[in-house]
Coordinates of C-alpha atoms and ligand atoms in Angstrom, one line a residue:
M913 CA 0.0 0.0 0.0
K914 CA 1.3 3.4 -0.9
S915 CA 0.8 6.8 0.8
I916 CA 1.7 10.3 0.0
V917 CA 2.2 13.1 2.6
I918 CA 2.1 16.7 1.4
G919 CA 4.4 18.7 3.6
A920 CA 7.2 17.8 6.1
G921 CA 6.0 20.0 9.0
I922 CA 6.1 18.4 12.5
A923 CA 2.7 16.8 11.8
G924 CA 3.6 15.6 8.3
L925 CA 6.8 14.0 9.7
A926 CA 4.9 12.3 12.6
T927 CA 2.2 11.0 10.2
A928 CA 4.8 9.7 7.8
I929 CA 6.5 7.7 10.6
R930 CA 3.1 6.3 11.8
L931 CA 2.1 5.2 8.3
R932 CA 5.5 3.6 7.7
V933 CA 5.1 1.7 11.0
K934 CA 1.7 0.6 9.8
G935 CA 3.5 -1.0 6.8
Y936 CA 2.8 1.7 4.1
E937 CA 5.3 2.8 1.6
V938 CA 5.5 6.5 2.4
K939 CA 6.6 9.4 0.2
V940 CA 6.7 13.0 1.6
H941 CA 6.7 15.9 -0.8
E942 CA 8.1 19.1 0.8
A943 CA 8.1 22.5 -1.0
N944 CA 11.1 23.8 1.0
N945 CA 14.6 22.4 0.8
Y946 CA 14.4 21.4 4.5
P947 CA 12.0 19.5 6.8
G948 CA 10.2 21.0 9.8
G949 CA 8.1 23.8 8.4
K950 CA 7.7 26.4 11.2
L951 CA 10.0 24.2 13.5
T952 CA 13.3 25.2 11.9
A953 CA 16.5 27.1 12.8
F954 CA 19.1 29.3 11.3
Q955 CA 22.5 30.9 11.9
Q956 CA 23.1 34.6 12.1
G957 CA 26.7 35.8 12.6
G958 CA 28.0 33.6 15.5
Y959 CA 24.4 33.1 16.8
R960 CA 22.0 30.1 16.4
F961 CA 18.3 30.8 16.5
D962 CA 15.2 28.5 16.6
A963 CA 13.0 30.3 14.1
G964 CA 9.6 29.3 15.4
P965 CA 8.4 27.4 18.4
S966 CA 10.3 27.9 21.7
L967 CA 8.1 26.3 24.3
F968 CA 8.2 22.5 24.5
T969 CA 5.5 20.5 26.4
L970 CA 4.3 16.9 26.4
P971 CA 7.6 15.5 25.2
Y972 CA 6.2 11.9 25.5
L973 CA 4.4 12.5 22.2
V974 CA 7.8 12.8 20.5
D975 CA 9.2 9.8 22.5
E976 CA 6.2 7.7 21.4
L977 CA 7.3 8.0 17.7
F978 CA 10.6 6.4 18.4
E979 CA 9.0 3.7 20.7
L980 CA 6.4 2.9 18.0
S981 CA 9.3 2.4 15.5
G982 CA 11.1 0.0 17.8
K983 CA 13.9 2.5 18.6
N984 CA 15.2 3.9 21.8
P985 CA 14.2 7.6 22.0
K986 CA 17.4 8.5 23.8
D987 CA 19.5 7.3 20.8
Y988 CA 17.9 10.2 18.8
F989 CA 16.6 12.9 21.1
D990 CA 17.1 14.1 24.7
Y991 CA 15.6 16.9 26.8
I992 CA 15.6 18.3 30.3
K993 CA 12.7 19.3 32.5
L994 CA 12.9 22.9 33.6
D995 CA 12.6 24.2 37.1
T996 CA 11.4 27.6 36.0
A997 CA 8.5 28.1 33.6
C998 CA 8.9 31.8 32.9
H999 CA 10.1 35.1 34.3
Y1000 CA 7.4 37.7 34.3
F1001 CA 7.9 41.5 34.4
W1002 CA 5.5 44.4 34.7
D1003 CA 6.1 48.2 34.1
D1004 CA 5.7 48.9 37.8
L1005 CA 8.8 46.7 38.3
T1006 CA 7.0 43.7 39.7
I1007 CA 8.9 40.6 38.9
F1008 CA 7.6 37.1 39.2
N1009 CA 9.8 34.0 38.6
A1010 CA 7.3 31.2 37.9
S1011 CA 8.5 27.9 39.2
T1012 CA 7.2 24.7 37.5
N1013 CA 6.7 23.2 41.0
P1014 CA 3.1 24.0 42.0
K1015 CA 4.0 24.5 45.7
E1016 CA 7.0 26.8 44.9
F1017 CA 4.8 28.7 42.4
A1018 CA 2.1 29.3 45.0
K1019 CA 4.6 30.3 47.7
E1020 CA 6.2 32.9 45.4
A1021 CA 2.8 34.1 44.1
A1022 CA 1.6 34.6 47.6
K1023 CA 4.7 36.8 48.3
V1024 CA 4.6 38.8 45.1
F1025 CA 0.9 39.2 44.5
S1026 CA -0.3 39.2 48.2
V1027 CA -2.8 36.3 47.6
P1028 CA -3.4 33.3 49.8
E1029 CA -1.3 30.3 48.6
V1030 CA -4.4 28.2 48.6
E1031 CA -6.0 30.4 45.9
V1032 CA -3.2 29.5 43.5
L1033 CA -3.0 25.8 44.5
D1034 CA -6.8 25.4 44.1
Y1035 CA -6.5 26.9 40.6
L1036 CA -3.7 24.6 39.6
K1037 CA -5.7 21.6 40.9
Y1038 CA -8.8 22.8 39.0
S1039 CA -6.7 23.2 35.8
H1040 CA -5.4 19.7 36.3
K1041 CA -8.9 18.2 36.6
L1042 CA -10.1 20.0 33.6
Y1043 CA -7.2 18.7 31.6
E1044 CA -7.8 15.1 32.7
Y1045 CA -11.4 15.2 31.7
N1046 CA -11.0 17.1 28.5
S1047 CA -7.7 15.9 26.9
P1048 CA -8.9 12.3 26.1
V1049 CA -12.2 13.6 24.7
F1050 CA -11.3 16.9 22.9
L1051 CA -7.6 16.4 22.0
E1052 CA -6.8 12.8 21.7
Q1053 CA -9.5 11.5 19.3
S1054 CA -11.5 12.6 16.4
L1055 CA -14.5 14.7 17.4
H1056 CA -16.1 13.9 14.0
K1057 CA -16.8 10.2 14.4
I1058 CA -20.0 9.2 16.1
K1059 CA -18.5 6.0 17.4
N1060 CA -16.1 8.0 19.6
Y1061 CA -19.1 9.5 21.5
L1062 CA -20.2 6.0 22.6
K1063 CA -17.0 5.4 24.5
S1064 CA -17.6 5.4 28.3
H1065 CA -14.9 7.9 29.2
V1066 CA -16.4 10.3 26.6
G1067 CA -19.9 9.9 28.0
K1068 CA -18.5 10.6 31.5
A1069 CA -16.7 13.7 30.4
L1070 CA -19.8 15.0 28.6
L1071 CA -21.9 14.5 31.7
R1072 CA -19.5 17.0 33.4
I1073 CA -19.7 19.5 30.5
W1074 CA -21.2 22.1 32.8
Q1075 CA -17.9 22.2 34.7
F1076 CA -16.0 23.1 31.5
N1077 CA -16.9 26.7 31.6
L1078 CA -17.8 26.7 27.9
G1079 CA -20.2 29.6 28.3
K1080 CA -17.6 31.8 30.0
S1081 CA -14.5 33.3 28.6
M1082 CA -11.1 32.3 29.9
H1083 CA -10.7 35.8 31.3
R1084 CA -14.0 35.6 33.1
V1085 CA -13.0 32.3 34.7
N1086 CA -9.6 33.6 35.7
A1087 CA -11.1 36.9 37.1
Q1088 CA -13.4 34.8 39.3
K1089 CA -10.6 32.6 40.6
F1090 CA -8.0 35.2 41.4
S1091 CA -8.0 38.3 43.6
S1092 CA -4.9 39.7 41.9
K1093 CA -5.2 41.4 38.5
K1094 CA -1.6 40.4 37.7
L1095 CA -2.4 36.7 38.3
V1096 CA -5.4 37.0 36.1
Q1097 CA -3.2 38.5 33.3
L1098 CA -0.6 35.8 33.8
F1099 CA -3.2 33.0 33.4
D1100 CA -5.0 34.8 30.6
R1101 CA -1.8 34.6 28.7
Y1102 CA -2.3 30.9 28.1
A1103 CA -4.9 31.8 25.4
T1104 CA -2.0 32.8 23.3
Y1105 CA -0.7 29.2 23.3
N1106 CA -3.1 28.6 20.5
G1107 CA -3.2 32.1 19.1
S1108 CA -6.5 33.1 20.7
N1109 CA -8.0 36.0 22.7
P1110 CA -8.5 35.3 26.4
Y1111 CA -11.5 37.7 26.5
K1112 CA -13.3 35.5 23.9
A1113 CA -11.7 32.0 24.2
P1114 CA -13.8 29.5 26.1
G1115 CA -13.1 28.9 29.8
V1116 CA -12.3 25.3 29.1
M1117 CA -8.9 26.6 27.9
T1118 CA -8.0 27.2 31.5
M1119 CA -6.7 23.6 31.4
I1120 CA -3.7 24.8 29.4
P1121 CA -1.7 26.0 32.5
H1122 CA -1.7 22.3 33.7
L1123 CA 0.7 21.5 30.8
E1124 CA 3.4 23.7 32.2
H1125 CA 2.6 23.7 35.9
G1126 CA 1.5 20.1 36.2
I1127 CA 3.2 18.0 33.6
G1128 CA 6.1 20.4 33.1
T1129 CA 8.0 22.4 30.5
F1130 CA 11.0 21.0 28.8
F1131 CA 14.0 22.0 26.7
P1132 CA 15.4 19.8 24.0
K1133 CA 19.2 19.4 24.3
G1134 CA 20.6 21.3 21.4
G1135 CA 17.5 23.5 21.0
M1136 CA 14.0 23.2 19.6
H1137 CA 15.2 22.3 16.1
E1138 CA 16.4 19.0 17.5
I1139 CA 12.7 17.9 17.6
T1140 CA 12.6 18.2 13.8
Q1141 CA 16.1 16.8 13.2
S1142 CA 15.5 13.7 15.3
I1143 CA 12.2 12.7 13.9
F1144 CA 13.4 13.4 10.4
K1145 CA 16.3 11.1 11.0
L1146 CA 13.9 8.5 12.4
A1147 CA 11.7 8.8 9.4
K1148 CA 14.6 8.2 7.0
D1149 CA 16.0 5.3 9.2
I1150 CA 12.7 3.5 8.9
G1151 CA 12.4 4.0 5.2
V1152 CA 10.2 7.1 4.6
E1153 CA 11.1 8.6 1.3
F1154 CA 11.5 12.4 1.0
Q1155 CA 11.4 14.7 -2.0
F1156 CA 12.4 18.3 -1.2
E1157 CA 11.7 21.4 -3.3
S1158 CA 8.7 19.5 -4.5
Y1159 CA 5.5 21.6 -4.5
I1160 CA 2.3 19.7 -4.9
D1161 CA -0.1 21.6 -7.2
E1162 CA -3.1 19.3 -7.1
I1163 CA -4.6 16.4 -5.2
I1164 CA -6.0 14.1 -7.9
V1165 CA -9.6 13.1 -7.1
D1166 CA -11.3 10.4 -9.1
D1167 CA -14.9 9.4 -8.4
H1168 CA -14.8 11.0 -4.9
K1169 CA -11.5 9.2 -4.0
A1170 CA -8.1 10.8 -3.6
T1171 CA -5.8 8.8 -5.9
G1172 CA -2.6 10.8 -5.9
V1173 CA -1.0 14.2 -6.5
R1174 CA 0.2 16.3 -9.3
L1175 CA 3.6 18.1 -8.8
D1176 CA 4.3 21.6 -10.0
T1177 CA 6.4 20.0 -12.7
G1178 CA 3.3 18.3 -14.0
K1179 CA 4.4 14.9 -13.0
E1180 CA 1.7 12.7 -11.4
E1181 CA 2.2 10.2 -8.6
F1182 CA -0.5 7.8 -7.4
A1183 CA -1.1 6.2 -4.0
D1184 CA -3.8 4.5 -1.9
L1185 CA -4.1 7.5 0.4
V1186 CA -3.1 11.1 0.6
V1187 CA -2.5 13.1 3.8
S1188 CA -2.2 16.9 3.6
N1189 CA 0.0 18.7 6.1
M1190 CA -0.6 21.9 4.1
D1191 CA -2.8 24.4 5.9
V1192 CA -6.4 23.2 5.2
V1193 CA -7.5 26.5 3.6
P1194 CA -5.0 26.4 0.7
T1195 CA -5.4 22.6 0.5
Y1196 CA -8.9 23.3 -0.7
R1197 CA -8.4 26.5 -2.5
K1198 CA -5.2 25.6 -4.4
L1199 CA -4.9 21.8 -4.5
M1200 CA -8.6 21.0 -5.0
P1201 CA -10.3 24.1 -6.5
T1202 CA -13.0 22.2 -8.3
Q1203 CA -14.1 20.2 -5.2
K1204 CA -16.8 21.5 -2.9
A1205 CA -15.1 23.1 0.1
P1206 CA -16.5 23.4 3.7
E1207 CA -16.9 27.1 3.4
R1208 CA -18.0 27.8 7.0
T1209 CA -15.1 25.9 8.4
L1210 CA -12.6 27.6 6.1
K1211 CA -14.0 31.1 6.8
Q1212 CA -13.4 30.9 10.6
E1213 CA -11.4 33.7 12.2
R1214 CA -7.6 33.1 12.0
S1215 CA -5.4 32.8 15.0
S1216 CA -2.9 35.5 15.8
S1217 CA 0.4 35.7 14.0
A1218 CA 3.6 37.3 15.3
L1219 CA 6.4 39.7 14.6
I1220 CA 9.7 38.2 15.7
F1221 CA 13.0 40.0 16.0
Y1222 CA 16.1 37.8 16.2
W1223 CA 18.8 39.8 17.9
G1224 CA 22.4 38.8 18.5
V1225 CA 22.9 40.7 21.8
K1226 CA 26.3 41.7 23.2
G1227 CA 25.8 41.1 26.9
E1228 CA 24.4 38.6 29.4
F1229 CA 21.4 39.4 31.6
K1230 CA 21.1 37.4 34.9
E1231 CA 17.5 38.6 35.5
L1232 CA 16.3 36.8 32.3
N1233 CA 15.7 33.1 31.9
L1234 CA 14.9 30.9 28.9
H1235 CA 11.3 32.3 28.7
N1236 CA 10.5 35.9 29.7
I1237 CA 7.4 38.0 29.4
L1238 CA 7.2 41.8 29.7
F1239 CA 3.4 42.4 30.1
S1240 CA 1.4 45.2 28.5
N1241 CA -0.5 47.6 30.8
D1242 CA -3.5 47.2 28.6
Y1243 CA -4.0 43.5 27.9
K1244 CA -7.6 43.9 26.7
G1245 CA -6.6 46.7 24.3
E1246 CA -3.8 44.5 23.0
F1247 CA -6.2 41.7 22.0
D1248 CA -8.7 44.2 20.7
S1249 CA -6.0 45.6 18.4
I1250 CA -4.9 42.1 17.2
F1251 CA -8.3 40.5 16.6
N1252 CA -10.6 43.5 15.8
K1253 CA -8.4 46.3 14.5
K1254 CA -5.9 43.9 12.9
S1255 CA -3.1 46.1 14.1
L1256 CA -0.7 46.6 17.0
Q1257 CA -1.4 48.7 20.0
S1258 CA 1.3 51.0 21.4
D1259 CA 2.1 48.9 24.5
P1260 CA 2.5 45.3 23.4
T1261 CA 3.3 42.3 25.6
V1262 CA 6.9 41.3 24.7
Y1263 CA 8.1 37.7 24.9
I1264 CA 11.9 37.1 25.0
N1265 CA 13.3 33.7 24.5
I1266 CA 17.0 33.1 25.1
S1267 CA 18.0 29.5 24.2
S1268 CA 21.7 30.3 24.9
K1269 CA 20.8 30.2 28.6
Y1270 CA 20.5 26.4 28.3
N1271 CA 22.5 25.9 25.1
P1272 CA 25.6 28.2 25.5
T1273 CA 26.9 27.4 22.0
D1274 CA 23.9 29.3 20.6
A1275 CA 25.7 32.6 21.2
P1276 CA 29.4 33.8 21.3
K1277 CA 30.9 34.0 24.8
G1278 CA 29.5 36.9 26.8
C1279 CA 26.5 37.3 24.4
E1280 CA 22.9 36.0 24.1
N1281 CA 20.6 35.1 21.3
W1282 CA 17.4 37.0 21.8
F1283 CA 14.2 35.8 20.1
V1284 CA 11.9 38.8 20.7
M1285 CA 8.3 38.3 19.8
I1286 CA 5.0 40.2 20.0
N1287 CA 1.7 38.8 19.0
A1288 CA 0.4 40.3 15.8
P1289 CA -2.8 40.0 13.7
A1290 CA -2.8 37.6 10.8
D1291 CA -2.0 39.1 7.4
Y1292 CA -4.8 41.3 5.9
D1293 CA -2.5 43.3 3.6
Q1294 CA -1.4 45.7 6.4
D1295 CA 1.7 47.8 5.8
W1296 CA 4.0 45.4 7.6
D1297 CA 7.2 47.3 6.9
Q1298 CA 5.7 50.3 8.7
L1299 CA 4.4 48.0 11.5
I1300 CA 7.8 46.4 11.9
D1301 CA 9.5 49.8 12.4
K1302 CA 6.8 50.8 14.9
A1303 CA 7.1 47.4 16.8
R1304 CA 10.9 47.7 17.0
K1305 CA 10.6 51.1 18.7
M1306 CA 7.8 49.9 21.1
I1307 CA 9.9 46.9 22.1
Y1308 CA 13.0 49.0 22.8
D1309 CA 10.8 51.2 25.1
K1310 CA 9.2 48.2 26.8
I1311 CA 12.5 46.6 27.5
H1312 CA 13.8 49.9 28.9
T1313 CA 10.7 50.4 31.1
S1314 CA 10.4 46.9 32.4
L1315 CA 14.0 45.8 32.6
G1316 CA 15.9 49.1 32.7
I1317 CA 18.0 47.9 29.7
D1318 CA 18.9 50.1 26.8
I1319 CA 19.0 47.2 24.3
K1320 CA 19.5 49.1 21.0
P1321 CA 23.3 49.7 21.2
L1322 CA 23.8 46.1 22.2
I1323 CA 22.2 44.5 19.2
E1324 CA 24.9 43.1 16.9
N1325 CA 22.7 41.7 14.2
E1326 CA 19.0 41.4 13.4
S1327 CA 16.6 39.5 11.2
V1328 CA 12.8 39.7 11.3
L1329 CA 9.9 37.3 10.7
D1330 CA 6.5 38.6 9.9
P1331 CA 3.1 37.1 8.9
R1332 CA 3.9 37.6 5.1
L1333 CA 7.0 35.5 5.5
I1334 CA 5.3 32.8 7.7
Q1335 CA 2.7 32.5 4.9
S1336 CA 5.3 32.3 2.1
Q1337 CA 7.6 29.9 3.9
T1338 CA 5.0 27.4 5.1
S1339 CA 1.7 28.1 3.1
S1340 CA 0.0 29.0 6.3
Y1341 CA -3.2 30.9 5.4
R1342 CA -2.7 34.6 6.3
G1343 CA 0.5 33.7 8.2
A1344 CA -1.6 32.6 11.2
L1345 CA 0.5 30.6 13.7
Y1346 CA -2.2 28.1 14.7
G1347 CA -4.8 27.9 11.9
A1348 CA -8.2 29.0 13.1
A1349 CA -8.5 30.9 16.4
S1350 CA -10.4 29.3 19.3
N1351 CA -12.4 32.5 20.1
N1352 CA -15.6 30.5 20.2
P1353 CA -17.2 28.2 22.7
L1354 CA -17.5 25.5 20.1
A1355 CA -14.0 26.0 18.7
A1356 CA -13.0 22.4 19.3
F1357 CA -16.0 21.0 17.4
I1358 CA -15.8 23.4 14.4
R1359 CA -12.1 22.9 13.4
H1360 CA -11.7 20.9 10.2
P1361 CA -11.7 17.1 10.9
N1362 CA -8.7 14.9 10.2
F1363 CA -10.4 13.3 7.3
S1364 CA -12.6 14.4 4.4
N1365 CA -16.3 13.8 4.6
R1366 CA -16.6 13.9 0.8
I1367 CA -13.4 12.4 -0.6
E1368 CA -12.3 8.9 0.4
N1369 CA -8.7 8.3 1.3
L1370 CA -7.9 11.9 2.0
Y1371 CA -6.7 12.9 5.4
F1372 CA -5.5 16.1 7.1
C1373 CA -2.9 16.7 9.8
G1374 CA -1.2 19.8 11.3
G1375 CA -2.0 23.0 13.1
S1376 CA -4.9 24.1 11.0
V1377 CA -7.1 21.0 11.6
H1378 CA -8.3 19.1 14.7
P1379 CA -7.2 19.2 17.5
G1380 CA -5.3 22.5 16.8
G1381 CA -1.9 24.2 16.5
G1382 CA 1.3 24.0 18.6
I1383 CA 3.7 21.1 18.6
P1384 CA 1.8 18.7 21.0
L1385 CA -1.5 19.1 19.2
C1386 CA 0.1 18.7 15.8
L1387 CA 1.6 15.4 17.0
L1388 CA -1.8 14.4 18.2
S1389 CA -3.3 15.2 14.8
A1390 CA -0.9 12.6 13.4
K1391 CA -1.9 10.1 16.0
I1392 CA -5.6 10.6 15.2
V1393 CA -4.9 10.2 11.4
D1394 CA -3.1 7.0 12.3
E1395 CA -6.2 5.8 14.2
L1396 CA -8.6 6.8 11.4
I1397 CA -6.7 4.8 8.8
E1398 CA -7.8 1.1 9.1
Ligands
FAD1922 P1 4.0 23.6 9.3 O1 5.1 23.8 10.2 O2 3.1 24.7 8.9 O3 4.6 23.0 7.9 C1 3.8 22.7 6.8 C2 4.8 22.2 5.8 O4 4.1 21.8 4.6 C3 5.8 23.3 5.3 O5 7.1 22.8 5.4 C4 5.4 23.6 3.9 O6 6.5 24.0 3.1 C5 4.8 22.3 3.5 N1 3.9 22.5 2.4 C6 2.7 23.3 2.4 N2 2.1 23.2 1.2 C7 2.8 22.3 0.5 C8 2.6 21.8 -0.9 N3 1.6 22.2 -1.6 N4 3.5 21.0 -1.4 C9 4.6 20.6 -0.6 N5 4.8 21.0 0.6 C10 3.9 21.9 1.2 N6 4.1 25.8 19.0 C11 4.5 25.4 20.2 O7 4.1 24.2 20.5 N7 5.2 26.1 21.0 C12 5.7 27.4 20.7 O8 6.4 28.0 21.5 C13 5.3 27.9 19.4 N8 5.7 29.1 19.0 C14 5.6 29.5 17.7 C15 6.3 30.6 17.3 C16 6.3 31.0 16.0 C17 7.0 32.2 15.5 C18 5.6 30.1 15.0 C19 5.6 30.5 13.5 C20 4.9 29.0 15.5 C21 4.9 28.7 16.8 N9 4.2 27.5 17.3 C22 4.5 27.1 18.6 C23 3.3 26.8 16.4 C24 4.0 25.6 15.8 O9 5.1 25.9 15.2 C25 3.0 25.0 14.7 O10 1.8 24.7 15.3 C26 3.6 23.7 14.2 O11 5.0 23.7 14.0 C27 2.9 23.5 12.8 O12 3.3 22.3 12.3 P2 2.5 21.7 11.0 O13 2.8 20.3 10.9 O14 1.1 22.1 11.0 O15 3.1 22.4 9.7

């Protein structure tokens, strides 16, 4: 049996491995000359940067691919569990170093935000429970197969649906749980883990903090790109075939069945099944323009995108960790700008990731590699060059106000990633980082399924389909495709 995977993003790689393990011949066509899609890296002067994802959770989903293939994960890939999740900074000079240990976290929160420890511990317990009920139902299986609703654990979870806070926004849930506005802001931030707006995203997403504060946050030895490198190596070792610089122009559909693909060279290749790791919107619009598309699904609001400045910085900063957040004073205004005005507000939340803190070879001695990101709207033909200039100045100001650092003279080199580039490098519709936004109580149900209802033998994996974006969910999409294929 032959299969074709369109795209070597993290989900495409994971699907290819799973199909190979099932006994399929697998050929992956990738438009770029490298695997990994958004999960890639580059060199700049003497600095190494992970270009896209910087936060790594649920590493067992990566290990599982090696185990399934009969390999020892540690022969390919290693990672460490972090003690600190993030360092948070506010303009009024409040600093909170968030431990991944719930008790330490609560103790420090009580000191910094003057709240009872129990308030924080109760919240973390609640987030844990929510995750345990929801993950197997909403994340680990297809929501689009009736038979899955007949499973007993699903029935039990659905009986508790009133506890999921679907009718309330994440912000409303957090505001009811915390007496400190800063803690509300800190936990609202988890909506950005799938590019959503905490003032609109359903309260059930308050399960996300459990990933970091319950299960843990991790750092791959060698940096995030090692995730791509190691599973790409595994795929090759078990016999997956790759063709790079190979853009698929069309999915060939014959009598409501996907039978193969047409390359941009005009060459046709045939297979028993086709899996698209391309964003689902261009998969329909570009690869199957004559097929009926699920218009309502494709027209859903896009998730946020980002502006990223990669700076080689002369200097080392003890107050900073691997993950650092400098919060906006007007968080609601920031999300209103991103999702409604499709622009940037003047006081953005700034995220700084410094992988050289854990991987010293990522920067020359005495220097650091700063990945500086602000959330941005998806691409609606804004004047991005002007917004980049504006953002750079706002970020300098924020770093100065929150950290007291005059960063501009310390920047040795810079490159910038914006929504236009994200779109052109990975075919992600409008440069959104996570496909559709989850700014809707029914978000989990209305994402595109991992299979086609109309076309047999056609499957979908990756951040734009169920269960959503981000490395863990992309890996779960591959697992669901695996389960759907008999
Ligand atoms: P993609 O990475 O989008 O790759 C799709 C691949 O398919 C590309 O290589 C593309 O070239 C190829 N392709 C598309 N169309 C065709 C075609 N027609 N023919 C051939 N090839 C094609 N996630 C986290 O978990 N943690 C984070 O901290 C995090 N931060 C992020 C920061 C940034 C700046 C970005 C951009 C993303 C971030 N994400 C994060 C999200 C995460 O990167 C994505 O959800 C995930 O990598 C998407 O993987 P994917 O498999 O859907 O495909």
